[in-house]
Short mmCIF file of C-alpha atoms in Angstrom, two decimals:
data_model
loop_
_atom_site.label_atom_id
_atom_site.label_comp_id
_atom_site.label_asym_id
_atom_site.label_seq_id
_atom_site.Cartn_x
_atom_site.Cartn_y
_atom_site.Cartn_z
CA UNK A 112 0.00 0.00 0.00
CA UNK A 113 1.18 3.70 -0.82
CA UNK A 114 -0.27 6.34 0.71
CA UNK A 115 0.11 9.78 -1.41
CA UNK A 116 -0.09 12.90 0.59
CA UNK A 117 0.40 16.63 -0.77
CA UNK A 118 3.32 18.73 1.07
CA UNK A 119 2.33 21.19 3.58
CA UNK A 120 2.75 25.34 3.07
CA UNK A 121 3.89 25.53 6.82
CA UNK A 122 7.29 23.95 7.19
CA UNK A 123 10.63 24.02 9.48
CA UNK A 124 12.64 27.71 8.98
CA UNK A 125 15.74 25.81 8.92
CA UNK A 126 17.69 21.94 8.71
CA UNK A 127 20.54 21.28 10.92
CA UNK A 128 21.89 18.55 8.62
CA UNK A 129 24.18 18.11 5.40
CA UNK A 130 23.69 20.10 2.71
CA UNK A 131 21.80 18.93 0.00
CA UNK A 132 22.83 15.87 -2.46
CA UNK A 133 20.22 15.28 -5.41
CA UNK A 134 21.65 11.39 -5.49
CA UNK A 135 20.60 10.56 -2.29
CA UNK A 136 16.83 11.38 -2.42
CA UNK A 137 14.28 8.76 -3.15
CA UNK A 138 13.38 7.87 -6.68
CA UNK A 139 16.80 8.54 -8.04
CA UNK A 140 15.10 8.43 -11.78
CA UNK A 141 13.55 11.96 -10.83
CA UNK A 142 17.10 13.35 -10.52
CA UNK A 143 17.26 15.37 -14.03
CA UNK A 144 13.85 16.65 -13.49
CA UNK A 145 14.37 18.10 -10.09
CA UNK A 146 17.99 19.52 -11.39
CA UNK A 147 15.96 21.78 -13.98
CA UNK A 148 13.23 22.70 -11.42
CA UNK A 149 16.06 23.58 -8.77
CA UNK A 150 18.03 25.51 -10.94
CA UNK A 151 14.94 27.70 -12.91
CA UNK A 152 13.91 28.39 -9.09
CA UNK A 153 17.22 29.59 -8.19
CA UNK A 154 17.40 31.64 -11.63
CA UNK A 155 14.06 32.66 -10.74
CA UNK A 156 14.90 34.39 -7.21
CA UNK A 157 17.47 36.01 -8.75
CA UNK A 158 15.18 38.41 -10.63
CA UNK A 159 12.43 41.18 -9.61
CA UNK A 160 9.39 38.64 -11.49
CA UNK A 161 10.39 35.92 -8.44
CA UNK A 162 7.65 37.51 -5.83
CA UNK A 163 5.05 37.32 -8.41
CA UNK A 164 5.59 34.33 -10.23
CA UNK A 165 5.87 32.38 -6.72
CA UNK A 166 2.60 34.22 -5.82
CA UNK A 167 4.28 35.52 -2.40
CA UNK A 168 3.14 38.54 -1.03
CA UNK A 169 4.91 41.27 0.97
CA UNK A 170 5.45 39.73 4.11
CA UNK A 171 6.79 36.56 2.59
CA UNK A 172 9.91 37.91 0.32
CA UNK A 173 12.15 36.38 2.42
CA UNK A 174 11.12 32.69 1.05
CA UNK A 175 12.86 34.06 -2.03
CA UNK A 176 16.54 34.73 -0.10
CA UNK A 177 15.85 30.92 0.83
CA UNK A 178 15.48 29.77 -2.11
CA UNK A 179 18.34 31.61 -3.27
CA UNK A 180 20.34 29.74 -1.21
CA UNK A 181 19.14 25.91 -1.63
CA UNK A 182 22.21 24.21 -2.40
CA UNK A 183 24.08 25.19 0.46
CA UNK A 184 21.53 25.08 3.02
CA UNK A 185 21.23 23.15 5.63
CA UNK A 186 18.78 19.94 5.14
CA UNK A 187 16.11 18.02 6.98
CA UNK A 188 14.28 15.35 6.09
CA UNK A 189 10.88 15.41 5.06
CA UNK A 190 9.23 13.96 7.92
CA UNK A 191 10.48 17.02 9.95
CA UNK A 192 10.06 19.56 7.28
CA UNK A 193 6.75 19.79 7.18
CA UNK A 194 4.50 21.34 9.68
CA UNK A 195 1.10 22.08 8.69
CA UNK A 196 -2.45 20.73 9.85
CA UNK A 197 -2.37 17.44 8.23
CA UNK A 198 1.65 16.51 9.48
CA UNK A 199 0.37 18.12 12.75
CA UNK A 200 -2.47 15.49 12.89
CA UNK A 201 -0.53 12.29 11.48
CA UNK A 202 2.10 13.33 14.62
CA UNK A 203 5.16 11.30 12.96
CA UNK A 204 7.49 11.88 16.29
CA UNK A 205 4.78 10.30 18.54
CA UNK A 206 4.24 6.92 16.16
CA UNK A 207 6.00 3.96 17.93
CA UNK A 208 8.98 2.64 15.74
CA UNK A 209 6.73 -0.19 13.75
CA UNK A 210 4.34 2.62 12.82
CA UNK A 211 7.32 4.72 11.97
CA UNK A 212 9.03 2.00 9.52
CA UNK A 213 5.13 1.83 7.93
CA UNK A 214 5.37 5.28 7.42
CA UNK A 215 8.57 5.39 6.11
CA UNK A 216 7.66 2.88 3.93
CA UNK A 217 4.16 3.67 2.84
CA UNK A 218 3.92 7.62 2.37
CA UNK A 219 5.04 9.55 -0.77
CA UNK A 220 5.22 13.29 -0.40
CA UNK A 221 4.52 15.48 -3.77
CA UNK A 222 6.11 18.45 -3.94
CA UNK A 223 6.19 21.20 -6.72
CA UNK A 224 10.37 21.49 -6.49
CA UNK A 225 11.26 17.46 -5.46
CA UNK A 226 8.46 15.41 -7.73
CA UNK A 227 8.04 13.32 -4.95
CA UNK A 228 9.78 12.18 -1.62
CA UNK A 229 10.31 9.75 0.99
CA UNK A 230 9.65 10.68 4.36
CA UNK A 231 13.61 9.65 5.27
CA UNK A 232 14.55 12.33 2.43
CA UNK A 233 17.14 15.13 3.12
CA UNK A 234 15.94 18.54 1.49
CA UNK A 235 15.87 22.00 2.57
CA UNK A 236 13.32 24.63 3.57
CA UNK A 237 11.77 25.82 0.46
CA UNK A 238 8.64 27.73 -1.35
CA UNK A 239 7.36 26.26 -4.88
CA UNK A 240 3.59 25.58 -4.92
CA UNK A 241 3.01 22.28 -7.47
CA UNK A 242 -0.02 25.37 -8.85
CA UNK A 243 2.71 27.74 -9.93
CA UNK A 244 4.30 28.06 -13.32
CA UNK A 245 8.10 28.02 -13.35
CA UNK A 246 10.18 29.91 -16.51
CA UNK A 247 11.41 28.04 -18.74
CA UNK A 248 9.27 24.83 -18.01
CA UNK A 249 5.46 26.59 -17.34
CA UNK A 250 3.07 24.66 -15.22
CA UNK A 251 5.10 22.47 -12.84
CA UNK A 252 2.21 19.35 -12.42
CA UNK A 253 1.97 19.01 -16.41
CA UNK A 254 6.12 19.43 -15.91
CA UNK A 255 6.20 16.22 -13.47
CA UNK A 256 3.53 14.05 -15.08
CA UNK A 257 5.65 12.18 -17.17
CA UNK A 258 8.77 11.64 -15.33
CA UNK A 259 6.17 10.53 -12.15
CA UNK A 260 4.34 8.54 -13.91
CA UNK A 261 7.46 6.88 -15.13
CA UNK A 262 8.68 6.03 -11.80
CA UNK A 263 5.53 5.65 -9.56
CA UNK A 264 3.03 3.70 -11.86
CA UNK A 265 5.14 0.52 -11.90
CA UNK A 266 5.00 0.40 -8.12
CA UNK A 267 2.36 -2.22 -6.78
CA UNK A 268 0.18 -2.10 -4.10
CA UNK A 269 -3.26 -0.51 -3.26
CA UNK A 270 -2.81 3.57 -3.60
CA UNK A 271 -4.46 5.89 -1.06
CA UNK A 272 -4.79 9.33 -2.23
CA UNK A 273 -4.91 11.89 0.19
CA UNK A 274 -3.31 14.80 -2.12
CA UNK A 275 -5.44 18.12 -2.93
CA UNK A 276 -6.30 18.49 -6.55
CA UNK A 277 -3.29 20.54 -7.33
CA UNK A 278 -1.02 17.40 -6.75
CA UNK A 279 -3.28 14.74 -7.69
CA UNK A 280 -2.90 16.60 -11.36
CA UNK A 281 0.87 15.76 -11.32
CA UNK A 282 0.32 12.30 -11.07
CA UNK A 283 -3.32 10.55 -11.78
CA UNK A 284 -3.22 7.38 -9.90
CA UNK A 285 -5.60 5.49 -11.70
CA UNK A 286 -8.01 2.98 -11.00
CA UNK A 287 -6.15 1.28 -8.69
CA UNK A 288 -6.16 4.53 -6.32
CA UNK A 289 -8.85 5.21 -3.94
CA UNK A 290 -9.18 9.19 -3.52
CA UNK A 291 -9.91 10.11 0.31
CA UNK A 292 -12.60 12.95 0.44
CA UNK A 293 -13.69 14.29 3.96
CA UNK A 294 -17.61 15.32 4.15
CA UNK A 295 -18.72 17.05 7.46
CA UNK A 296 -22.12 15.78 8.65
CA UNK A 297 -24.09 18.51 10.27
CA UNK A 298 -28.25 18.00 10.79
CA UNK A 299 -28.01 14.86 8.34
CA UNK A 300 -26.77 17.26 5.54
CA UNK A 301 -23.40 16.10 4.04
CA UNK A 302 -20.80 19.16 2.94
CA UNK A 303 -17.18 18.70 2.23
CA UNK A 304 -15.02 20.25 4.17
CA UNK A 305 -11.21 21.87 3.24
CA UNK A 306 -9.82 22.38 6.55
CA UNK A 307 -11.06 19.87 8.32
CA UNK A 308 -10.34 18.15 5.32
CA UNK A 309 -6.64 18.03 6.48
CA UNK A 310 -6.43 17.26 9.94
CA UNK A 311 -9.20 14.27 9.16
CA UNK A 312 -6.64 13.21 6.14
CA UNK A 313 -3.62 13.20 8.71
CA UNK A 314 -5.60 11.21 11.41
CA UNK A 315 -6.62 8.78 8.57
CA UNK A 316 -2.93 8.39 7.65
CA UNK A 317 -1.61 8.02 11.45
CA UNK A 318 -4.32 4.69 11.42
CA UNK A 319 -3.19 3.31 8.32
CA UNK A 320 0.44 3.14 9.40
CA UNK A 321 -0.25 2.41 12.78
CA UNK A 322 -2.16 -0.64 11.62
CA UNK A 323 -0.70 -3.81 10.66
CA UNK A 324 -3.22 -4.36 7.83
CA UNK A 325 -2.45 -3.99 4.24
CA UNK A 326 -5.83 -3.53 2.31
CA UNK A 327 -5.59 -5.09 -1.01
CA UNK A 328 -8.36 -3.02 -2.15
CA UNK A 329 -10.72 -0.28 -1.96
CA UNK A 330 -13.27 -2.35 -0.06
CA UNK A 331 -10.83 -4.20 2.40
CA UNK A 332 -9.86 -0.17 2.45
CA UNK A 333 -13.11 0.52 3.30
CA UNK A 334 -13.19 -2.37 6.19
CA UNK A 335 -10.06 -1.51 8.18
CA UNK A 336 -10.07 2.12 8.27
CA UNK A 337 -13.69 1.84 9.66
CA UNK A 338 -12.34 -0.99 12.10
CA UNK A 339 -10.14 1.48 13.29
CA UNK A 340 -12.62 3.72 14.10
CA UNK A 341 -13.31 5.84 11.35
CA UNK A 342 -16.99 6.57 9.00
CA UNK A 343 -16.15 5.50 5.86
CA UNK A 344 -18.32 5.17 2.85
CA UNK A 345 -17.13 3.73 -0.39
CA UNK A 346 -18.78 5.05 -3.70
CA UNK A 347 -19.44 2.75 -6.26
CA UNK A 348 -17.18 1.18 -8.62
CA UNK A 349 -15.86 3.94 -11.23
CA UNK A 350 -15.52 3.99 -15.04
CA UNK A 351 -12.16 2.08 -16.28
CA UNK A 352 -9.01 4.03 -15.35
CA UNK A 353 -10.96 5.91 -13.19
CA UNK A 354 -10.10 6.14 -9.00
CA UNK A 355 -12.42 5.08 -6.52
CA UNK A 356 -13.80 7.80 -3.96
CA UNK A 357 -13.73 6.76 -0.18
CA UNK A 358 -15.79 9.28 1.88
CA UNK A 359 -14.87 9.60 5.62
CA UNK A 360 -17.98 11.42 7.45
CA UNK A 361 -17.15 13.69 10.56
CA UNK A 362 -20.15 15.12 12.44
CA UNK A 363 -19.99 18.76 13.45
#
C-alpha cells in the first residue's frame, strides 16, 4: 500500500543537517527533473518577477533569499520539514517505531520542487507551490507528469490518495487509487469540508500506518479504516481508469 499525501505550506525555517545531495533522495530516476526545477527556481529568485511568479506577497519575500540559497543550506528530512495541519495530525514523532518504519515505507510526499519524496529524504526549507508556473518549463504538475508517472506507476500495491487536486494533477493514480474525500455531517446534511479536510486526512494516515493491515483493495480499504474507528463510505465502482472515492464522514 502507498499512501500519497500533498506537502504542507507551513514547514521548518531551517535543517541542521548536510547540505543537500540530489543522489541521495528517493526515486533517483527523478534526478534530471528536479535539477531543472532547482536551478529555474534559483534563476528565478534572482530576478524582480520571483515575488510574483511564486505568488508571495509582501510579508513573505524572504522565502525568495531561501530559495536563493538551496544548495548550500542546511537539510532536513521530510518527515520534519513539514508542519502544517495534516503533518500536525498524522504526529510522525509520537508513532512507535513499527508505525514509523510503515510510514517510512508507505507515504510519498509530492512536492512542486522534489516530484516526490520519501519521508527519510534530506531537502531543505523551500517555497514552490506544485499550482505555480516556473520559466522556462510553465506549469510544474503538467512538468512532473511524465517523469512521475514513469517512476511511480510501476509500483504495486493498493494507492491511497490523500493529495489536494493541485497534486493529484501531477500524477493521476488510476483505478487502482482510492481518492480520500472528507464530508462534514451537520443535521443529516453532508458538505465537504477543506480544513477539516486536512487534519481528518492526517488522522486517517496516522491509522493506516499504525495498523498492521495492508488492504488489497478499496473495499478491504473501506473495512479496516472503519475498524479502526473511522466513517467510511465507499462510492461505487468507477468507469475504467478511473479512481475510486472513499468518503470519511465527521459530524460537526
Amino acid at each position: 500500500m502507498l499512501i500519497l499525501l500533498p506537502p504542507s505550506e507551513g514547514k521548518a525555517s531551517r535543517g541542521d543537517g548536510p547540505v543537500l545531495d540530489l543522489d541521495t533522495l528517493g526515486f533517483p530516476e527523478l534526478t534530471s527533473p528536479r535539477e531543472k526545477v532547482l536551478d529555474a527556481l534559483i534563476t528565478l529568485c534572482h530576478t524582480p518577477d520571483a515575488q510574483a511568479v511564486l505568488g508571495l506577497s509582501e510579508g513573505q519575500r524572504d522565502e525568495i533569499d531561501r530559495n536563493r540559497g538551496l544548495r548550500t543550506a542546511p537539510t532536513l528530512t521530510a518527515a520534519d520539514l513539514y508542519t502544517g495541519v495534516l503533518y500536525d495530525n498524522l504526529g510522525l514523532p509520537t508513532l512507535v517505531p513499527d508505525a514509523r518504519r510503515r510510514a517510512d515505507e508507505r507515504v510519498i510526499v509530492f512536492s512542486g520542487l522534489w516530484g516526490a519524496l520519501r519521508l527519510t529524504d534530506r531537502v531543505p526549507p523551500y517555497r514552490l507551490s506544485m499550482a505555480r508556473a516556473l520559466p522556462p518549463m510553465g506549469g510544474l504538475a503538467a512538468f512532473w507528469r511524465p517523469s512521475l508517472a514513469a517512476v511511480l506507476g510501476p509500483l504495486p500495491g493498493l494507492i491511497v490518495d490523500m493529495r489536494s487536486s493541485t497534486y493529484a494533477q501531477a500524477w493521476p493514480a488510476g483505478g487502482r487509487a482510492v481518492a480520500v474525500r472528507v464530508l462534514k455531517e451537520t443535521a443529516g446534511r453532508r458538505t465537504v469540508v477543506s480544513h477539516m479536510a486536512k487534519a481528518t486526512r492526517g488522522a486517517v494516515t496516522r491509522s493506516l500506518v499504525e495498523s498492521s493491515d495492508e488492504p488489497g483493495g478499496p473495499q478491504e480499504l473501506a473495512e479496516v479504516l472503519r475498524g479502526l474507528g473511522h466513517h467510511t463510505e465507499l462510492g461505487p465502482a468507477p468507469r475504467s481508469g478511473k479512481p475510486w472515492t472513499l468518503d470519511i464522514v465527521i459530524s460537526s
